[in-house]
Amino acid sequence: MRIVCLISGGGTNLKALIDWQANDLLGGARIVAVISNTAAAPGLERADNAEIPTKVLSHHDFPNRSAFDHALIEFIDTYEPDLIVLAGFMLVLSNDFVTHYDRRLINIHPSLLPKYKGLNTHKRALEAGDNYTGATVHWVTSEVDAGDIIRQVEVPIMGEDTEETLKARVLDAEHTLYPSVIRDLSLGLIEC
Ligand code: GRF
């Protein structure tokens, strides 16, 4: 299974995928390219270090988002991917993009969807006094964070948690959840 990853920043989920791939744990899936919409994304260096081709494609260099999304499609498709993995990609993708990659596009979100779609998920979980939160891997559709759920993991919230400590605990869980879903997709254990 050929994977193209889209990132915007930290790339810790990308690093987890690269590590699983390096240890032959991704079920034969292979990251064939990493694309970032920001040049400063640390994830680009992680990909470089793993000798995975990278590309920066900034939406600021296009007249509008539709032109950007179409250029992105054109570039991604040169890699003939089976799966597009959003790993901290911070732009909302157009309907055309999402339709083009129907059932080939997945995302990881730091909450137990359908709870806390959108941003500031940890802050909202803390403010609500929740005892646990988690992360969700889901198919991407044109409605943000609303596609079918593939798999979730629960993470406890501790009394002394801050947004930062909770984010770190959830990210840690994401780093097993995302690679395991991709492995299982690659092995045909999850239906597309
Ligand atoms: C993660 O929390 C993920 O759930 C969300 O964006 C963050 C990306 O983190 N979609 P990183 O860039 O993988 O470190």
mmCIF file of C-alpha atoms and ligand atoms in Angstrom:
data_model
loop_
_atom_site.group_PDB
_atom_site.id
_atom_site.type_symbol
_atom_site.label_atom_id
_atom_site.label_comp_id
_atom_site.label_asym_id
_atom_site.label_seq_id
_atom_site.Cartn_x
_atom_site.Cartn_y
_atom_site.Cartn_z
ATOM 1 C CA MET A 1 0.000 0.000 0.000
ATOM 2 C CA ARG A 2 1.505 3.287 -1.149
ATOM 3 C CA ILE A 3 0.953 6.171 1.253
ATOM 4 C CA VAL A 4 1.268 9.912 0.798
ATOM 5 C CA CYS A 5 1.301 11.888 4.073
ATOM 6 C CA LEU A 6 0.158 15.486 4.344
ATOM 7 C CA ILE A 7 1.495 17.516 7.263
ATOM 8 C CA SER A 8 1.627 21.111 8.455
ATOM 9 C CA GLY A 9 3.795 20.994 11.549
ATOM 10 C CA GLY A 10 5.267 18.875 14.311
ATOM 11 C CA GLY A 11 5.032 15.602 12.496
ATOM 12 C CA THR A 12 5.153 13.391 15.584
ATOM 13 C CA ASN A 13 2.492 11.129 14.067
ATOM 14 C CA LEU A 14 4.547 11.024 10.872
ATOM 15 C CA LYS A 15 7.567 10.041 12.964
ATOM 16 C CA ALA A 16 5.584 7.190 14.520
ATOM 17 C CA LEU A 17 4.633 5.952 11.037
ATOM 18 C CA ILE A 18 8.235 6.203 9.848
ATOM 19 C CA ASP A 19 9.412 4.265 12.923
ATOM 20 C CA TRP A 20 6.840 1.495 12.404
ATOM 21 C CA GLN A 21 7.787 1.310 8.726
ATOM 22 C CA ALA A 22 11.505 1.112 9.613
ATOM 23 C CA ASN A 23 10.724 -1.779 11.968
ATOM 24 C CA ASP A 24 8.594 -3.612 9.379
ATOM 25 C CA LEU A 25 5.453 -3.134 11.468
ATOM 26 C CA LEU A 26 3.303 -1.322 8.899
ATOM 27 C CA GLY A 27 2.039 -4.475 7.215
ATOM 28 C CA GLY A 28 3.883 -3.717 4.001
ATOM 29 C CA ALA A 29 2.538 -0.164 3.738
ATOM 30 C CA ARG A 30 5.143 2.332 2.555
ATOM 31 C CA ILE A 31 5.251 6.116 2.811
ATOM 32 C CA VAL A 32 6.185 7.224 -0.702
ATOM 33 C CA ALA A 33 6.013 10.998 -0.179
ATOM 34 C CA VAL A 34 5.432 13.656 2.471
ATOM 35 C CA ILE A 35 3.878 16.968 1.502
ATOM 36 C CA SER A 36 3.666 20.009 3.756
ATOM 37 C CA ASN A 37 1.818 23.264 3.218
ATOM 38 C CA THR A 38 4.391 25.061 5.381
ATOM 39 C CA ALA A 39 8.144 25.119 4.746
ATOM 40 C CA ALA A 40 8.946 25.260 8.459
ATOM 41 C CA ALA A 41 7.232 21.983 9.365
ATOM 42 C CA PRO A 42 9.683 19.916 11.478
ATOM 43 C CA GLY A 43 8.055 16.804 10.011
ATOM 44 C CA LEU A 44 9.847 17.546 6.708
ATOM 45 C CA GLU A 45 13.200 16.966 8.371
ATOM 46 C CA ARG A 46 11.972 13.709 9.884
ATOM 47 C CA ALA A 47 11.002 12.554 6.371
ATOM 48 C CA ASP A 48 14.315 13.750 4.903
ATOM 49 C CA ASN A 49 16.180 11.774 7.546
ATOM 50 C CA ALA A 50 14.238 8.679 6.514
ATOM 51 C CA GLU A 51 15.015 9.403 2.835
ATOM 52 C CA ILE A 52 11.357 9.861 1.965
ATOM 53 C CA PRO A 53 10.737 12.414 -0.826
ATOM 54 C CA THR A 54 9.281 15.683 0.466
ATOM 55 C CA LYS A 55 7.554 18.631 -1.132
ATOM 56 C CA VAL A 56 6.365 21.994 0.156
ATOM 57 C CA LEU A 57 3.223 23.211 -1.533
ATOM 58 C CA SER A 58 1.955 26.433 0.028
ATOM 59 C CA HIS A 59 -1.630 27.553 -0.401
ATOM 60 C CA HIS A 60 -0.280 31.130 -0.300
ATOM 61 C CA ASP A 61 1.301 30.570 -3.722
ATOM 62 C CA PHE A 62 -2.071 29.958 -5.401
ATOM 63 C CA PRO A 63 -4.808 32.439 -6.320
ATOM 64 C CA ASN A 64 -7.406 30.512 -4.343
ATOM 65 C CA ARG A 65 -7.953 27.328 -2.366
ATOM 66 C CA SER A 66 -9.515 25.517 -5.295
ATOM 67 C CA ALA A 67 -6.377 26.082 -7.405
ATOM 68 C CA PHE A 68 -4.234 24.874 -4.494
ATOM 69 C CA ASP A 69 -6.307 21.741 -3.948
ATOM 70 C CA HIS A 70 -6.151 20.856 -7.640
ATOM 71 C CA ALA A 71 -2.374 21.336 -7.723
ATOM 72 C CA LEU A 72 -2.171 19.163 -4.637
ATOM 73 C CA ILE A 73 -4.210 16.419 -6.317
ATOM 74 C CA GLU A 74 -2.016 16.597 -9.408
ATOM 75 C CA PHE A 75 1.165 16.299 -7.358
ATOM 76 C CA ILE A 76 -0.110 13.561 -5.058
ATOM 77 C CA ASP A 77 -1.302 11.479 -8.005
ATOM 78 C CA THR A 78 2.188 11.363 -9.519
ATOM 79 C CA TYR A 79 2.934 8.988 -6.607
ATOM 80 C CA GLU A 80 -0.029 6.717 -7.441
ATOM 81 C CA PRO A 81 -1.028 6.384 -3.787
ATOM 82 C CA ASP A 82 -3.503 3.899 -2.343
ATOM 83 C CA LEU A 83 -3.984 5.966 0.797
ATOM 84 C CA ILE A 84 -3.628 9.644 1.706
ATOM 85 C CA VAL A 85 -2.839 10.137 5.386
ATOM 86 C CA LEU A 86 -3.529 13.500 7.020
ATOM 87 C CA ALA A 87 -1.085 13.771 9.916
ATOM 88 C CA GLY A 88 -1.621 17.167 11.472
ATOM 89 C CA PHE A 89 -2.550 18.794 8.161
ATOM 90 C CA MET A 90 -4.175 22.036 9.271
ATOM 91 C CA LEU A 91 -6.096 23.048 6.138
ATOM 92 C CA VAL A 92 -9.685 22.080 5.432
ATOM 93 C CA LEU A 93 -9.726 20.314 2.073
ATOM 94 C CA SER A 94 -12.250 21.120 -0.648
ATOM 95 C CA ASN A 95 -15.129 18.922 -1.660
ATOM 96 C CA ASP A 96 -13.347 18.185 -4.974
ATOM 97 C CA PHE A 97 -10.278 16.938 -3.122
ATOM 98 C CA VAL A 98 -12.239 14.811 -0.699
ATOM 99 C CA THR A 99 -14.361 13.321 -3.493
ATOM 100 C CA HIS A 100 -11.289 12.546 -5.604
ATOM 101 C CA TYR A 101 -9.863 10.494 -2.715
ATOM 102 C CA ASP A 102 -13.128 8.978 -1.533
ATOM 103 C CA ARG A 103 -12.323 6.084 0.895
ATOM 104 C CA ARG A 104 -8.612 6.687 0.338
ATOM 105 C CA LEU A 105 -8.258 9.653 2.724
ATOM 106 C CA ILE A 106 -7.903 9.313 6.504
ATOM 107 C CA ASN A 107 -7.314 11.695 9.405
ATOM 108 C CA ILE A 108 -6.470 11.476 13.085
ATOM 109 C CA HIS A 109 -8.295 13.769 15.474
ATOM 110 C CA PRO A 110 -7.444 14.359 19.152
ATOM 111 C CA SER A 111 -10.828 13.594 20.717
ATOM 112 C CA LEU A 112 -13.390 10.847 20.894
ATOM 113 C CA LEU A 113 -15.473 11.920 17.906
ATOM 114 C CA PRO A 114 -18.252 12.898 17.542
ATOM 115 C CA LYS A 115 -17.295 14.807 20.697
ATOM 116 C CA TYR A 116 -15.186 17.931 20.199
ATOM 117 C CA LYS A 117 -14.905 18.312 16.448
ATOM 118 C CA GLY A 118 -12.608 21.145 15.357
ATOM 119 C CA LEU A 119 -9.914 22.864 17.402
ATOM 120 C CA ASN A 120 -8.990 23.135 21.111
ATOM 121 C CA THR A 121 -10.214 19.643 21.906
ATOM 122 C CA HIS A 122 -8.151 19.216 25.092
ATOM 123 C CA LYS A 123 -9.189 22.583 26.511
ATOM 124 C CA ARG A 124 -12.824 21.727 25.876
ATOM 125 C CA ALA A 125 -12.537 18.277 27.476
ATOM 126 C CA LEU A 126 -10.887 19.809 30.582
ATOM 127 C CA GLU A 127 -13.457 22.590 30.823
ATOM 128 C CA ALA A 128 -16.278 20.064 30.565
ATOM 129 C CA GLY A 129 -14.800 18.114 33.497
ATOM 130 C CA ASP A 130 -14.565 14.911 31.441
ATOM 131 C CA ASN A 131 -12.834 11.926 33.069
ATOM 132 C CA TYR A 132 -11.486 10.653 29.812
ATOM 133 C CA THR A 133 -10.870 11.747 26.257
ATOM 134 C CA GLY A 134 -9.014 10.072 23.396
ATOM 135 C CA ALA A 135 -8.202 10.041 19.710
ATOM 136 C CA THR A 136 -10.068 8.961 16.591
ATOM 137 C CA VAL A 137 -8.980 7.814 13.148
ATOM 138 C CA HIS A 138 -11.700 8.425 10.574
ATOM 139 C CA TRP A 139 -12.372 8.564 6.857
ATOM 140 C CA VAL A 140 -12.386 12.130 5.596
ATOM 141 C CA THR A 141 -15.533 13.534 4.042
ATOM 142 C CA SER A 142 -16.417 17.093 3.102
ATOM 143 C CA GLU A 143 -17.904 17.695 6.559
ATOM 144 C CA VAL A 144 -15.005 18.388 8.942
ATOM 145 C CA ASP A 145 -14.285 15.582 11.469
ATOM 146 C CA ALA A 146 -17.561 13.852 10.581
ATOM 147 C CA GLY A 147 -16.541 10.919 8.346
ATOM 148 C CA ASP A 148 -17.031 7.302 9.407
ATOM 149 C CA ILE A 149 -14.961 6.341 12.417
ATOM 150 C CA ILE A 150 -12.353 3.641 11.799
ATOM 151 C CA ARG A 151 -10.950 3.214 15.317
ATOM 152 C CA GLN A 152 -10.693 5.116 18.587
ATOM 153 C CA VAL A 153 -8.580 4.930 21.710
ATOM 154 C CA GLU A 154 -9.569 6.240 25.142
ATOM 155 C CA VAL A 155 -7.151 8.249 27.278
ATOM 156 C CA PRO A 156 -7.796 9.077 30.958
ATOM 157 C CA ILE A 157 -7.871 12.676 32.172
ATOM 158 C CA MET A 158 -6.117 13.218 35.534
ATOM 159 C CA GLY A 159 -7.169 15.815 38.118
ATOM 160 C CA GLU A 160 -3.919 17.744 37.752
ATOM 161 C CA ASP A 161 -3.943 17.775 33.936
ATOM 162 C CA THR A 162 -3.275 20.940 31.968
ATOM 163 C CA GLU A 163 -3.887 21.304 28.252
ATOM 164 C CA GLU A 164 -0.193 20.516 27.700
ATOM 165 C CA THR A 165 -0.058 17.347 29.815
ATOM 166 C CA LEU A 166 -3.296 16.073 28.311
ATOM 167 C CA LYS A 167 -2.140 16.833 24.768
ATOM 168 C CA ALA A 168 1.073 14.885 25.417
ATOM 169 C CA ARG A 169 -0.826 11.857 26.785
ATOM 170 C CA VAL A 170 -3.240 11.859 23.833
ATOM 171 C CA LEU A 171 -0.406 12.269 21.311
ATOM 172 C CA ASP A 172 1.337 9.305 22.872
ATOM 173 C CA ALA A 173 -1.811 7.224 22.291
ATOM 174 C CA GLU A 174 -2.101 8.582 18.721
ATOM 175 C CA HIS A 175 1.389 7.286 17.981
ATOM 176 C CA THR A 176 0.173 3.710 18.368
ATOM 177 C CA LEU A 177 -3.371 4.188 17.096
ATOM 178 C CA TYR A 178 -2.499 5.687 13.700
ATOM 179 C CA PRO A 179 0.205 3.191 12.647
ATOM 180 C CA SER A 180 -1.919 0.257 13.816
ATOM 181 C CA VAL A 181 -4.877 1.420 11.713
ATOM 182 C CA ILE A 182 -2.634 1.861 8.663
ATOM 183 C CA ARG A 183 -1.109 -1.581 9.212
ATOM 184 C CA ASP A 184 -4.590 -3.105 9.402
ATOM 185 C CA LEU A 185 -5.771 -1.250 6.293
ATOM 186 C CA SER A 186 -2.702 -2.508 4.468
ATOM 187 C CA LEU A 187 -3.371 -6.073 5.628
ATOM 188 C CA GLY A 188 -7.003 -5.830 4.515
ATOM 189 C CA LEU A 189 -8.251 -6.183 8.103
ATOM 190 C CA ILE A 190 -10.267 -2.958 7.796
ATOM 191 C CA GLU A 191 -12.771 -2.504 5.019
ATOM 192 C CA CYS A 192 -12.417 0.561 2.782
HETATM 193 C C1 GRF B 1 -2.441 15.630 16.405
HETATM 194 O O1 GRF B 1 -2.938 15.945 17.672
HETATM 195 C C2 GRF B 1 -3.552 15.131 15.526
HETATM 196 O O2 GRF B 1 -4.550 14.452 16.233
HETATM 197 C C3 GRF B 1 -4.114 16.409 14.953
HETATM 198 O O3 GRF B 1 -2.991 17.235 14.753
HETATM 199 C C4 GRF B 1 -1.954 16.866 15.662
HETATM 200 C C5 GRF B 1 -0.744 16.598 14.829
HETATM 201 O O4 GRF B 1 0.408 16.417 15.604
HETATM 202 N N1 GRF B 1 -4.865 16.159 13.747
HETATM 203 P P1 GRF B 1 1.780 16.018 14.914
HETATM 204 O O5 GRF B 1 2.072 17.038 13.836
HETATM 205 O O6 GRF B 1 1.624 14.632 14.348
HETATM 206 O O7 GRF B 1 2.785 16.072 16.022
#
